[in-house]
Amino acid sequence: MATIIAPSILSANFACLADEVKKVTDAGAEYIHIDVMDGTYVPNITLGSPVVKCLRPYSKAVFDVHLMTEHPETHIESFAEAGADIITFHAEAAKHAHRVIQQIHGAGCKAGVAINPGTSLSMIEELIEYVEMVLIMTVNPGFGGQKFIESMPDKIHMLYHMIQEMEVDCDIEVDGGINAETSVIVREAGANVLVAGSAIYGAPDIKKAIEDIRGKEISHHH
Ligand code: DX5
Ligand code: ZN
């Protein structure tokens, strides 16, 4: 499966976000990963749907909105109208996760469900067949530039097997501490959508950074 690169604008310069989004799009990124933090589910506050709406004309890439918020159900329509293509919410933050997925689909977007490093796959097992993507957090959400948690590849691999056995079409996204080195590990484990913030926006050559993270295609024999 071809790897998709999703630069996280959390590590971009917020004073010139349009340029920053354009830059990674021109450098070949398929997705733009947009981290929405509400100051409650995670301590920081980042941006809301009006910013996404302003950015939309600057890129044809897929807008991959990662909601790190309480009450995700209150934010679906506004982000969909702003131009989100995929909306991912945290299973830990949703009281009625299945309904949130229906709501995302109803708003015309693809649905993703995210789980934190401390959350078991069992929390989302029943949701896999309904979502287009599962996001395995490889750091605790809230900040860019954190260290990749080394035990997460096992979880990615377990999810990969669950998806194979269920014979469903579901992407595996990883987020946190992804760089050219950890990329190899997560892709071998089965991830196909790779989020990277600091490793892309902090690099002197963005295009090279994206290609280094993309790496060579890996074939799975399981
Ligand atoms: C963390 C965010 C990530 C973050 C990743 O809460 O969800 O998307 O931007 O940043 P890096 O790639 O620097 O770990
Ligand atoms: Zn994210």
XYZ file of N, CA and C and ligand atoms in Angstrom, residues 8 10-11 33 35 37 66 68 137 141-146 175-177 195-198, ligand 1:
80
model
N 1.885 17.933 9.688
C 1.061 18.568 10.709
C 1.407 20.048 10.784
N 0.728 21.997 12.966
C 1.019 22.419 14.339
C 2.451 22.950 14.453
N 3.356 22.392 13.660
C 4.757 22.820 13.706
C 5.059 23.925 12.691
N -2.431 17.737 7.731
C -2.942 17.313 9.036
C -3.167 18.551 9.907
N -4.348 19.954 13.428
C -4.550 19.598 14.829
C -5.419 20.623 15.533
N -7.073 21.663 18.923
C -7.001 21.437 20.373
C -7.876 22.470 21.073
N -7.785 16.579 12.815
C -7.615 15.750 14.012
C -8.171 16.524 15.206
N -8.774 17.108 18.790
C -8.392 16.749 20.160
C -9.244 17.614 21.070
N -2.181 7.060 18.126
C -1.267 8.092 18.627
C 0.026 7.416 19.093
N -1.212 13.084 23.053
C -1.566 14.273 22.283
C -1.383 15.562 23.085
N -1.168 16.637 22.356
C -1.097 17.950 23.005
C 0.052 18.818 22.541
N 1.132 18.194 22.115
C 2.330 18.948 21.757
C 3.033 18.312 20.567
N 3.652 19.159 19.757
C 4.527 18.652 18.715
C 5.909 18.384 19.301
N 6.727 17.683 18.552
C 8.129 17.506 18.933
C 8.403 16.533 20.066
N 7.454 15.659 20.387
C 7.697 14.681 21.455
C 8.336 13.415 20.893
N 0.662 9.188 14.474
C 0.850 10.612 14.749
C 1.671 10.783 16.014
N 2.844 11.396 15.845
C 3.682 11.724 16.994
C 5.061 11.108 16.900
N 6.070 11.970 16.811
C 7.450 11.493 16.801
C 7.841 10.747 15.536
N 1.702 11.007 9.865
C 1.689 12.420 10.238
C 3.092 12.792 10.713
N 3.566 13.954 10.304
C 4.841 14.445 10.846
C 4.803 15.960 10.905
N 5.104 16.490 12.066
C 5.127 17.941 12.255
C 6.532 18.476 12.243
N 7.220 18.306 13.369
C 8.556 18.891 13.507
C 9.556 18.332 12.494
C 0.160 15.930 18.766
C -0.417 16.195 17.407
C 0.533 15.888 16.324
C 1.804 16.700 16.322
C 2.880 15.812 15.823
O -0.817 16.151 19.715
O -1.578 15.424 17.217
O -0.109 15.932 15.048
O 1.743 17.837 15.520
O 4.067 16.498 15.918
P 5.484 15.748 15.752
O 5.498 15.129 14.395
O 6.461 16.869 15.892
O 5.568 14.732 16.856
